[in-house]
mmCIF file of C-alpha atoms in Angstrom:
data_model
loop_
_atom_site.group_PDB
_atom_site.id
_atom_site.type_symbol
_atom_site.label_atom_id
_atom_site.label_comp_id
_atom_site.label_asym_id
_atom_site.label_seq_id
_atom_site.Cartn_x
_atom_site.Cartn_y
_atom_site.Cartn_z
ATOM 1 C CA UNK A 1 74.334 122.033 97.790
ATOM 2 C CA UNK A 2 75.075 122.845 101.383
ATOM 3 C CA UNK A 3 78.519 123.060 102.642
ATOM 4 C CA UNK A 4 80.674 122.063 105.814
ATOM 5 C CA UNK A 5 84.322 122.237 107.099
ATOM 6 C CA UNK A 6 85.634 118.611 107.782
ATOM 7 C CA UNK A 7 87.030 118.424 111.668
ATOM 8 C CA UNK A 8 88.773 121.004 112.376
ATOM 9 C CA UNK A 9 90.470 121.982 109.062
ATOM 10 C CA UNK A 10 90.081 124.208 106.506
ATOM 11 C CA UNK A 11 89.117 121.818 104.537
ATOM 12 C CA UNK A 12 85.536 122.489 102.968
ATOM 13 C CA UNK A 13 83.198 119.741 101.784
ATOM 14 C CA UNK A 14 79.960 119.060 100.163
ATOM 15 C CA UNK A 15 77.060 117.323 103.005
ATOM 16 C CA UNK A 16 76.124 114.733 100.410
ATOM 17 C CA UNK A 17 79.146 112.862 99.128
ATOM 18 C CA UNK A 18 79.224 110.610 96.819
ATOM 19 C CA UNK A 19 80.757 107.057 97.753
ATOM 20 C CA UNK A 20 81.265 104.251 95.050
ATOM 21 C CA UNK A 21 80.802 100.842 97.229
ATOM 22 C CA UNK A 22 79.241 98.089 95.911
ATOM 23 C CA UNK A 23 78.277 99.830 92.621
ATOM 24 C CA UNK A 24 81.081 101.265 90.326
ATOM 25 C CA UNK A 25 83.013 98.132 89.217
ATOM 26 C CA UNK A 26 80.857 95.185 90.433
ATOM 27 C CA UNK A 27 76.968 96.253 90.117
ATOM 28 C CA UNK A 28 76.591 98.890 87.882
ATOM 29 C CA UNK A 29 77.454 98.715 84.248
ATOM 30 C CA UNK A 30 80.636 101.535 83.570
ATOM 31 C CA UNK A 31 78.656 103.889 81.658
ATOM 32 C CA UNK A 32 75.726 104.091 83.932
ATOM 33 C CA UNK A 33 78.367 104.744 86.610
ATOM 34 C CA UNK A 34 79.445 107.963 85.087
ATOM 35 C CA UNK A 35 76.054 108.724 84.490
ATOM 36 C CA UNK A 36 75.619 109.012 88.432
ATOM 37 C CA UNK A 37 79.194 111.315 88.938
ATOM 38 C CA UNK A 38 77.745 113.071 86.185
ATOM 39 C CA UNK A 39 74.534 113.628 88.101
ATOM 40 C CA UNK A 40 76.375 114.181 91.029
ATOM 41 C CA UNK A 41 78.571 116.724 89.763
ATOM 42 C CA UNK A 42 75.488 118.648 88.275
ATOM 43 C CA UNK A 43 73.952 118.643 91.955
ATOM 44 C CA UNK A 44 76.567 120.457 93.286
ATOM 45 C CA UNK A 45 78.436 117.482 95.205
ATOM 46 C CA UNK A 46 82.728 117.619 95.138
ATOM 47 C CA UNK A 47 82.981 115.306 97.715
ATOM 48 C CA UNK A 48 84.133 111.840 96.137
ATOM 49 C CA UNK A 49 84.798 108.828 98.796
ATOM 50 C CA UNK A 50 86.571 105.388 97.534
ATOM 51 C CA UNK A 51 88.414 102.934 99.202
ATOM 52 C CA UNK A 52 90.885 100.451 96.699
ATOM 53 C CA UNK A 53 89.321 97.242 97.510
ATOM 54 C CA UNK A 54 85.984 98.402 96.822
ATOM 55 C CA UNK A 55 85.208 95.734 93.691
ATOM 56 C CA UNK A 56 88.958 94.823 94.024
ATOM 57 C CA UNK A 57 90.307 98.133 92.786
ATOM 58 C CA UNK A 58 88.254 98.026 90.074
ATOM 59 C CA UNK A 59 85.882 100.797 91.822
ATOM 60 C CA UNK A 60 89.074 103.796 92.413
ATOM 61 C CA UNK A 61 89.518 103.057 88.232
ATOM 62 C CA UNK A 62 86.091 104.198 87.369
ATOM 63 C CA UNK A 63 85.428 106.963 89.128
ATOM 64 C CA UNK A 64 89.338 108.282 88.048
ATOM 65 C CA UNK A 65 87.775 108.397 84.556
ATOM 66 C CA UNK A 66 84.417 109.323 85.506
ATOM 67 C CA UNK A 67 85.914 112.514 87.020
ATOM 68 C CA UNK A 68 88.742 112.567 84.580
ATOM 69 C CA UNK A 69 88.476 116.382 82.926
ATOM 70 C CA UNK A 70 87.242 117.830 85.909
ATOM 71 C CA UNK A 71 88.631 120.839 87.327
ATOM 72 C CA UNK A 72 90.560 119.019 90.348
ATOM 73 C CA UNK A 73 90.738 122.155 93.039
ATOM 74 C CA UNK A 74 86.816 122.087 92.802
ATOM 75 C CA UNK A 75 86.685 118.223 93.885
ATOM 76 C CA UNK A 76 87.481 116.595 97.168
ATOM 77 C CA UNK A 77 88.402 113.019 96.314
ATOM 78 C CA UNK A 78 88.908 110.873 99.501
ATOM 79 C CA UNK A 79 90.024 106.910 98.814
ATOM 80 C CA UNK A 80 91.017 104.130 101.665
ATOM 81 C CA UNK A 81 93.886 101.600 102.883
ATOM 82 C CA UNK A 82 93.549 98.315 105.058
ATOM 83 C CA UNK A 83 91.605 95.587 103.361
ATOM 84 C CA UNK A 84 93.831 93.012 101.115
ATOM 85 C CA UNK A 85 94.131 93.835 97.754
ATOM 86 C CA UNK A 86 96.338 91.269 96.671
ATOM 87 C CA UNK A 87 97.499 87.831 97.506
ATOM 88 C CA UNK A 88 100.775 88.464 99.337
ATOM 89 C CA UNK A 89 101.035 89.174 103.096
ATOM 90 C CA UNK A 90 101.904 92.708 102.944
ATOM 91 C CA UNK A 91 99.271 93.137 100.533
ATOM 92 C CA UNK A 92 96.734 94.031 103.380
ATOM 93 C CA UNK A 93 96.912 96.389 106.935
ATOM 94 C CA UNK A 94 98.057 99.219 107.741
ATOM 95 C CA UNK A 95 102.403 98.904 107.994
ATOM 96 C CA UNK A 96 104.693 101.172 106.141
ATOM 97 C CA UNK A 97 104.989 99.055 103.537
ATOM 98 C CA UNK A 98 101.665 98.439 102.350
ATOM 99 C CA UNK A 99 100.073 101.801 103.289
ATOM 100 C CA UNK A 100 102.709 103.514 100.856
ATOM 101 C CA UNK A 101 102.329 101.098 98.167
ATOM 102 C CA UNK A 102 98.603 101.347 98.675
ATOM 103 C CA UNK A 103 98.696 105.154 98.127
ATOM 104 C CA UNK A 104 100.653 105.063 94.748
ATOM 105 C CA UNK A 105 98.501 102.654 93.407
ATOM 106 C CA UNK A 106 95.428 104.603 94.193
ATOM 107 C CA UNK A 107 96.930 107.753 93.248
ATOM 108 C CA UNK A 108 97.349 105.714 89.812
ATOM 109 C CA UNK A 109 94.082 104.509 89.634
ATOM 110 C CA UNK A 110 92.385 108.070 90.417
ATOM 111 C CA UNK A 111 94.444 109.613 87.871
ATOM 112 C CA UNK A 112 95.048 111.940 90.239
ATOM 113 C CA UNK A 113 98.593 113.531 92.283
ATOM 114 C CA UNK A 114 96.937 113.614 95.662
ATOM 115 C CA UNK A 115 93.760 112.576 97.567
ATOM 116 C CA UNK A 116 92.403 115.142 99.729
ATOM 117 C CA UNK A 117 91.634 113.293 102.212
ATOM 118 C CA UNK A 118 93.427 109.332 103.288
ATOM 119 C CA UNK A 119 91.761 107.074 105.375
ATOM 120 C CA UNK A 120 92.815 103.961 107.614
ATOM 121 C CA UNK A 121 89.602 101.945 106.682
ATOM 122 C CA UNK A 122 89.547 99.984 109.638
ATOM 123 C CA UNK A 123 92.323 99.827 112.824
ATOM 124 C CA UNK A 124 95.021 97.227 112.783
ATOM 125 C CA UNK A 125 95.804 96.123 115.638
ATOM 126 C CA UNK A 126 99.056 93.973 114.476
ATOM 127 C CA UNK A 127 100.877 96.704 113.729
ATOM 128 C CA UNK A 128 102.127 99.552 116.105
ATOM 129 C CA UNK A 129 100.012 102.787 115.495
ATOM 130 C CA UNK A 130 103.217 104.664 115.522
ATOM 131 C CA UNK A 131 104.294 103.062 112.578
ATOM 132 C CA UNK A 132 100.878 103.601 110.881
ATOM 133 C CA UNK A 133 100.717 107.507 111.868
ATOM 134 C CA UNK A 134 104.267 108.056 110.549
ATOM 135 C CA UNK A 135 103.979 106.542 107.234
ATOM 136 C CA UNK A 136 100.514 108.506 106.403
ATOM 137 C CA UNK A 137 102.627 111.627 108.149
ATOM 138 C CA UNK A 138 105.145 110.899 105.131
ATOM 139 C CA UNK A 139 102.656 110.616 102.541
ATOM 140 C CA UNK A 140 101.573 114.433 104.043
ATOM 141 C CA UNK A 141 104.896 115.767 103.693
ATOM 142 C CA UNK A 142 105.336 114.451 100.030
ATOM 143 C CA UNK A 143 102.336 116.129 98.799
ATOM 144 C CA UNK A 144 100.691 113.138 98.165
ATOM 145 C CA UNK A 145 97.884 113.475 100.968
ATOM 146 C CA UNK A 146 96.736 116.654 101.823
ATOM 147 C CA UNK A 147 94.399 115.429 105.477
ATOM 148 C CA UNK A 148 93.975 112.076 107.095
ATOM 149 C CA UNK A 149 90.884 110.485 108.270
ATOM 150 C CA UNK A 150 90.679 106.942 109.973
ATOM 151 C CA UNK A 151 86.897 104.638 109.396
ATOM 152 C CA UNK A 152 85.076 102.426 111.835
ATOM 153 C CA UNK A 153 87.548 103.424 114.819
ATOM 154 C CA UNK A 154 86.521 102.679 118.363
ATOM 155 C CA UNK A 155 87.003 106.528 120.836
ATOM 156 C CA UNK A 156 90.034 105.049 122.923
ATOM 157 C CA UNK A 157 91.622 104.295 119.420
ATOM 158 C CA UNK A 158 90.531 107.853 117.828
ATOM 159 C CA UNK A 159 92.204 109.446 120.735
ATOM 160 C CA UNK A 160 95.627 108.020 120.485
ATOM 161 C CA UNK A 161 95.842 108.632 116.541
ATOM 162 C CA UNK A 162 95.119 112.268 117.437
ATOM 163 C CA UNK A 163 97.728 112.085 119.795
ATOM 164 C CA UNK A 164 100.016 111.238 117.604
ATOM 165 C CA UNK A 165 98.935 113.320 114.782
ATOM 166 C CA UNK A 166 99.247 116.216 117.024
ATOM 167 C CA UNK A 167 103.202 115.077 117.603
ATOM 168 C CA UNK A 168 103.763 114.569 113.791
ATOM 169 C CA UNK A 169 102.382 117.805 113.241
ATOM 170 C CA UNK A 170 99.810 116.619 110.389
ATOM 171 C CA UNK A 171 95.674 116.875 110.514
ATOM 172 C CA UNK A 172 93.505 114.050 111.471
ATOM 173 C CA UNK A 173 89.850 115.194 110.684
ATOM 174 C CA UNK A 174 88.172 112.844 110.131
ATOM 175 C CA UNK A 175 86.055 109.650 110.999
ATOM 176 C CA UNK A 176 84.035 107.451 108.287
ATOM 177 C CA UNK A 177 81.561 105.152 110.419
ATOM 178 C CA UNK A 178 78.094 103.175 109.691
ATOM 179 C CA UNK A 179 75.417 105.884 110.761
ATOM 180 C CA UNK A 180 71.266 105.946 110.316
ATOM 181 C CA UNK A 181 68.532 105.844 112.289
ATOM 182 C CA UNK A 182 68.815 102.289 113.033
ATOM 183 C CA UNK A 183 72.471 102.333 113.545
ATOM 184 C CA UNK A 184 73.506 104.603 116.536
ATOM 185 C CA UNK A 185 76.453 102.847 117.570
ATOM 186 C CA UNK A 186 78.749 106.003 117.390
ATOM 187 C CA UNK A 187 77.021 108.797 119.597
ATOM 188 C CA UNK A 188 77.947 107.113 122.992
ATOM 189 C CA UNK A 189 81.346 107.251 122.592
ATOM 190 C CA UNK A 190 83.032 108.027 119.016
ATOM 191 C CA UNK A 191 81.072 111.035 118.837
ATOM 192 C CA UNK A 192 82.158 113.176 122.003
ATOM 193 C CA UNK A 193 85.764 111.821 121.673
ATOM 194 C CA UNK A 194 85.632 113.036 118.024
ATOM 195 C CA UNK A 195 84.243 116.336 118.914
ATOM 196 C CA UNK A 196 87.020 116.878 121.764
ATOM 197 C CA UNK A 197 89.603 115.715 119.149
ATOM 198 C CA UNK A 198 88.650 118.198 116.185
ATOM 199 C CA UNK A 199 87.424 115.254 113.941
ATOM 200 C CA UNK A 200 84.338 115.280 112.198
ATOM 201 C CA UNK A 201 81.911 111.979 110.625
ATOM 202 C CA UNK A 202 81.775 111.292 107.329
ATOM 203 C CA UNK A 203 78.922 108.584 107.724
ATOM 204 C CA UNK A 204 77.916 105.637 105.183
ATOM 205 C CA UNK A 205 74.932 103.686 104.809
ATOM 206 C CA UNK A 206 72.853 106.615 105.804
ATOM 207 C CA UNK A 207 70.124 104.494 104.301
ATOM 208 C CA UNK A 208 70.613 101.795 105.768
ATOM 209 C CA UNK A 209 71.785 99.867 102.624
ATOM 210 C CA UNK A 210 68.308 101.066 100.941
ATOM 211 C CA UNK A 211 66.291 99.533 103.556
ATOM 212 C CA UNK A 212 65.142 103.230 105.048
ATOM 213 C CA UNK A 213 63.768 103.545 101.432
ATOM 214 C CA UNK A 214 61.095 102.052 102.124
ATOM 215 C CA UNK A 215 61.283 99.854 99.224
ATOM 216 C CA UNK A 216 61.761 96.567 101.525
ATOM 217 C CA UNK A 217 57.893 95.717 102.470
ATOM 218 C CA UNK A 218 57.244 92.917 105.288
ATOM 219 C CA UNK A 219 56.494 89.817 104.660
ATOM 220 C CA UNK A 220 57.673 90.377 100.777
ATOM 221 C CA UNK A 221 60.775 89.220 99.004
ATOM 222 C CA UNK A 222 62.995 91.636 97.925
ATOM 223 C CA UNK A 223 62.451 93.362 94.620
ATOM 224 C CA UNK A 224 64.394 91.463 92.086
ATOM 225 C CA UNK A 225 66.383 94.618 91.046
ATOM 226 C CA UNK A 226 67.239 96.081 94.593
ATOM 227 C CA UNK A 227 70.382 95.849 96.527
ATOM 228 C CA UNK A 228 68.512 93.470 98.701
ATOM 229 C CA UNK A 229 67.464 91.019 95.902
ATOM 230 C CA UNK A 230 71.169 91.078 94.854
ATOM 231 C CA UNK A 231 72.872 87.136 95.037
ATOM 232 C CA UNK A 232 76.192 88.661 96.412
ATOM 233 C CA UNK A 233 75.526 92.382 97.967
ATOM 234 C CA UNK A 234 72.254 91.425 99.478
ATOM 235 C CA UNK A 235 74.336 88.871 101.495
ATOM 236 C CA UNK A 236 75.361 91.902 103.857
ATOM 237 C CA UNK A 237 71.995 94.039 104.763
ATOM 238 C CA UNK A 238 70.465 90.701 105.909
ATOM 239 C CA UNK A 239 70.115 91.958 109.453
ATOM 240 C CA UNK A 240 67.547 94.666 108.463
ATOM 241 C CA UNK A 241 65.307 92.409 106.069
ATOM 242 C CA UNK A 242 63.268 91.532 108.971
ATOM 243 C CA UNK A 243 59.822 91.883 109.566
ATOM 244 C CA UNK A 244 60.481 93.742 112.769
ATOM 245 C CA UNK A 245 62.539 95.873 111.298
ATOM 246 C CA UNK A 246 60.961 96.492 107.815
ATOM 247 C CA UNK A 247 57.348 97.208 109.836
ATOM 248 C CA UNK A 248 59.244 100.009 111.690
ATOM 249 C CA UNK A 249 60.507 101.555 108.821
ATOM 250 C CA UNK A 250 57.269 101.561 107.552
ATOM 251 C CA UNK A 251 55.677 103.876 110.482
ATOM 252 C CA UNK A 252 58.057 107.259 108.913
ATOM 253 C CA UNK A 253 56.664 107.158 105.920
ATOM 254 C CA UNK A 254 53.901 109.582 107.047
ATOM 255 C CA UNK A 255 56.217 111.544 109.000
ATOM 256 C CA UNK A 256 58.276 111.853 105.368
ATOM 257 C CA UNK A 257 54.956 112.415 103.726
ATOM 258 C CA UNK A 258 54.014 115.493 106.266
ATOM 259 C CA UNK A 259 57.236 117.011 105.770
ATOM 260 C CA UNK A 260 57.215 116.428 101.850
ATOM 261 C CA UNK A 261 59.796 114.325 101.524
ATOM 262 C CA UNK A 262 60.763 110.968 100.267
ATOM 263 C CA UNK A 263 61.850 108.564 103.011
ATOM 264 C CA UNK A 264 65.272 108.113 101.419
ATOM 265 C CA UNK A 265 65.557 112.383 101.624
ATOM 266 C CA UNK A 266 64.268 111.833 105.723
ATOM 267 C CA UNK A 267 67.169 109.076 106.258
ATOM 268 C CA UNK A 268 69.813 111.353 104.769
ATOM 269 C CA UNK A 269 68.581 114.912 106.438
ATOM 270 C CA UNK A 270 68.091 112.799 109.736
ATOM 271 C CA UNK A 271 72.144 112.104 109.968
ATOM 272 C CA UNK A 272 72.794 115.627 109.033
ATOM 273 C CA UNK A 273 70.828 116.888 112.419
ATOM 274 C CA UNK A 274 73.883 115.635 114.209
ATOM 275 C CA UNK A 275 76.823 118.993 114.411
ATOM 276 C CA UNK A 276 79.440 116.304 114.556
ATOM 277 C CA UNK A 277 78.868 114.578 110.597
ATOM 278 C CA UNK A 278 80.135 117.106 108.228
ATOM 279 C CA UNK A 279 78.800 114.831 105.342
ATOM 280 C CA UNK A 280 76.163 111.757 104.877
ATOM 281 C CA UNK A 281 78.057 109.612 101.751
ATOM 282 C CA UNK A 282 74.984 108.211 98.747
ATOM 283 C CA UNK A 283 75.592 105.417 96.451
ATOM 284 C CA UNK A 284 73.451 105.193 93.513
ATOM 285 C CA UNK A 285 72.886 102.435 90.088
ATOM 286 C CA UNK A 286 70.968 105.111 88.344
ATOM 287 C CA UNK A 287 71.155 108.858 88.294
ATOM 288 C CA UNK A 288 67.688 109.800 89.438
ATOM 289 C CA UNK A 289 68.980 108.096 93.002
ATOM 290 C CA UNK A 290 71.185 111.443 93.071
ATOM 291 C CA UNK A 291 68.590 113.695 91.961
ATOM 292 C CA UNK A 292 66.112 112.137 95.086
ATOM 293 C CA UNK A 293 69.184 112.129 97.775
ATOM 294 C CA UNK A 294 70.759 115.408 97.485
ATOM 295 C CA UNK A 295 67.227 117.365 98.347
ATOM 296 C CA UNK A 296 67.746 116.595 101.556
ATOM 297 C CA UNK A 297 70.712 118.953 101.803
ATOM 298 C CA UNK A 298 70.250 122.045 104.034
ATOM 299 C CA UNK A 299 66.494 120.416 105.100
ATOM 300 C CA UNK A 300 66.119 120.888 108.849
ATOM 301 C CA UNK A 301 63.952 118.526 111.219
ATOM 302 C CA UNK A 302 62.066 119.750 114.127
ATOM 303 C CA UNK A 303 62.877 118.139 117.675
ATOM 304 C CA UNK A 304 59.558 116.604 117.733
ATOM 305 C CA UNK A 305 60.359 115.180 114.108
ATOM 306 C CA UNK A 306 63.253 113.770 115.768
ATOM 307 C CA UNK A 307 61.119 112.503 118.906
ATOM 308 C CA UNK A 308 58.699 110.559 116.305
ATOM 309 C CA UNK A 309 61.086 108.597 114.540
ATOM 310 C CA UNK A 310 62.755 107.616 117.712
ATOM 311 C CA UNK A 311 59.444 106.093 118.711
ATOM 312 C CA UNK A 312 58.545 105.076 115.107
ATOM 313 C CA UNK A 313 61.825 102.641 115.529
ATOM 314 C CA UNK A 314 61.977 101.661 118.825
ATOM 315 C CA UNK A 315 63.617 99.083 119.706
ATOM 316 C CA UNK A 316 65.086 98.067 116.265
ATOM 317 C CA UNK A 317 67.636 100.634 116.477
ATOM 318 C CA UNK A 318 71.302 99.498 117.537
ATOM 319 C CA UNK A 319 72.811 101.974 119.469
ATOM 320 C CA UNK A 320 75.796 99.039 121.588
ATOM 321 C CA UNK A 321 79.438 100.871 120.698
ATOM 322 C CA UNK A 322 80.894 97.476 121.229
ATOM 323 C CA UNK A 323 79.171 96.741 117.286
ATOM 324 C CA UNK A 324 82.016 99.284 116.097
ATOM 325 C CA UNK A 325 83.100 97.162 112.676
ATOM 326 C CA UNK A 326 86.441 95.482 113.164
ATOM 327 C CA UNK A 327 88.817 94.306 110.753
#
């Protein structure tokens, strides 16, 4: 497993993490969770990404006791506030009051003293960032949060947490955005402004949801046991189960098959070309997901690689920074 520094810390991390949205909790059974941290671990990944409304908290409780017994200086475990995770109205954002509580519930559910790395999981624009930047600042000088990382954030909004992290004298390092081939929304704008503020990407959906597999055929329903075939999860990758799109994926698969690679190991390697994401995040159901994913650690692509898959996708790839996610 190849390594990279996060932003401009010290902080060292594995460039295939292992993220636990949609699965751990909700899709996949518990034990054949821990089957996939277990493969993970045995790959060489330490890089752990959660967020405590993924399957409404359920998701930070398995992966504490999927990791539970580990030797916690050799993990990085990064988790996420914003999203509502319970009824009342401070139960949700990013004020003082919820982003502390937030913390010392995940910190419970992690079975853990710290996260290495706390993220704002999208930007709230009801409360003042001052607030928001001084309350994770807190959480720093507690112990409780060694870095700080913010996800989905527009560049004007990057910039003035940076700012302000630079007055509070704590490390923002981070960014956690969409990112694959056919989602490019970041390297117009979030991307330079990153680089200029010392933060790196920590990108999800490198695949695309799965579609980048190549699994999804045109002019087929889903397979009955995929992400896409899912009744609830399926609900959200909807914009790539197009024909278009799905015919366009189609054209790398003999650029993967030239270069010896699955296309799942070409989606990940392809994010990992750009110097500004220190890590592509992989979800998996079943272990051998891990095993496929992490070989495309350290696997360079030639420009004119690069150059074919741009006009393999055409016009199917979203590159509009205005599709930043909001909250």
């Amino acid at each position: 497993m190849h390594t990279r520094r996060l932003g401009r810390s010290g902080l060292t991390i594995s460039e295939i993490a292992y993220g636990n949205w949609l699965t751990h909790g909700s899709q996949v059974e518990e034990d054949a969770a821990h089957a996939c941290v277990r493969a993970a671990l045995d790959a060489g990944i330490t890089t752990f990404d959660t967020a405590d409304v993924y399957a409404g908290t359920k998701a930070e409780s398995v992966l504490g006791r999927a990791l539970a017994g580990q030797r916690r200086e050799g993990l990085e475990i990064f988790t996420k506030v914003y999203w509502p995770t319970g009824p009342g109205a401070n139960d949700r954002g990013l004020s003082r009051k919820h982003v502390i509580e937030s913390c010392n519930a995940s910190l419970k559910r992690l079975q853990t003293d710290y996260v290495d790395l706390y993220q704002a999981h999208r930007y709230d624009s009801s409360v003042p960032l001052e607030e928001t930047m001084t309350a994770f600042a807190d959480l720093v000088r507690q112990g409780k949060v060694l870095y700080l990382g913010v996800s989905e954030w527009r560049a004007e909004e990057i910039a003035a947490a940076a700012e302000l992290a630079r007055e509070l004298k704590v490390q923002l390092i981070s960014n956690q955005p969409q990112y694959s081939m056919l989602w490019r929304v970041i390297e117009a704008e979030v991307v330079p402004t990153s680089e200029q503020e010392g933060l790196s990407q920590i990108v999800w959906s490198p695949l695309a949801q799965g579609v980048l597999t190549g699994k999804y055929m045109p002019g087929q329903q889903p397979p009955a046991d995929s992400r896409g075939g899912h009744a609830t999860v399926g609900g959200s990758m909807k914009d790539y189960l197009t024909d278009d799109v799905l015919t366009r994926v189609q054209q790398l698969r003999p650029i993967a098959d030239e270069l010896g690679l699955s296309m799942a190991q070409l989606a990940v390697a392809w994010v990992l070309q750009n110097s500004n994401v220190a890590a592509a995040i992989i979800g998996a159901s079943r272990p051998e997901q891990v095993h496929d994913n992490v070989k495309a650690a350290g696997v360079q692509l030639p420009p004119e690689v690069m150059t074919r898959i741009d006009e393999a996708l055409g016009d199917v790839v979203v590159r509009d920074p205005a599709k930043t996610s909001r909250g």
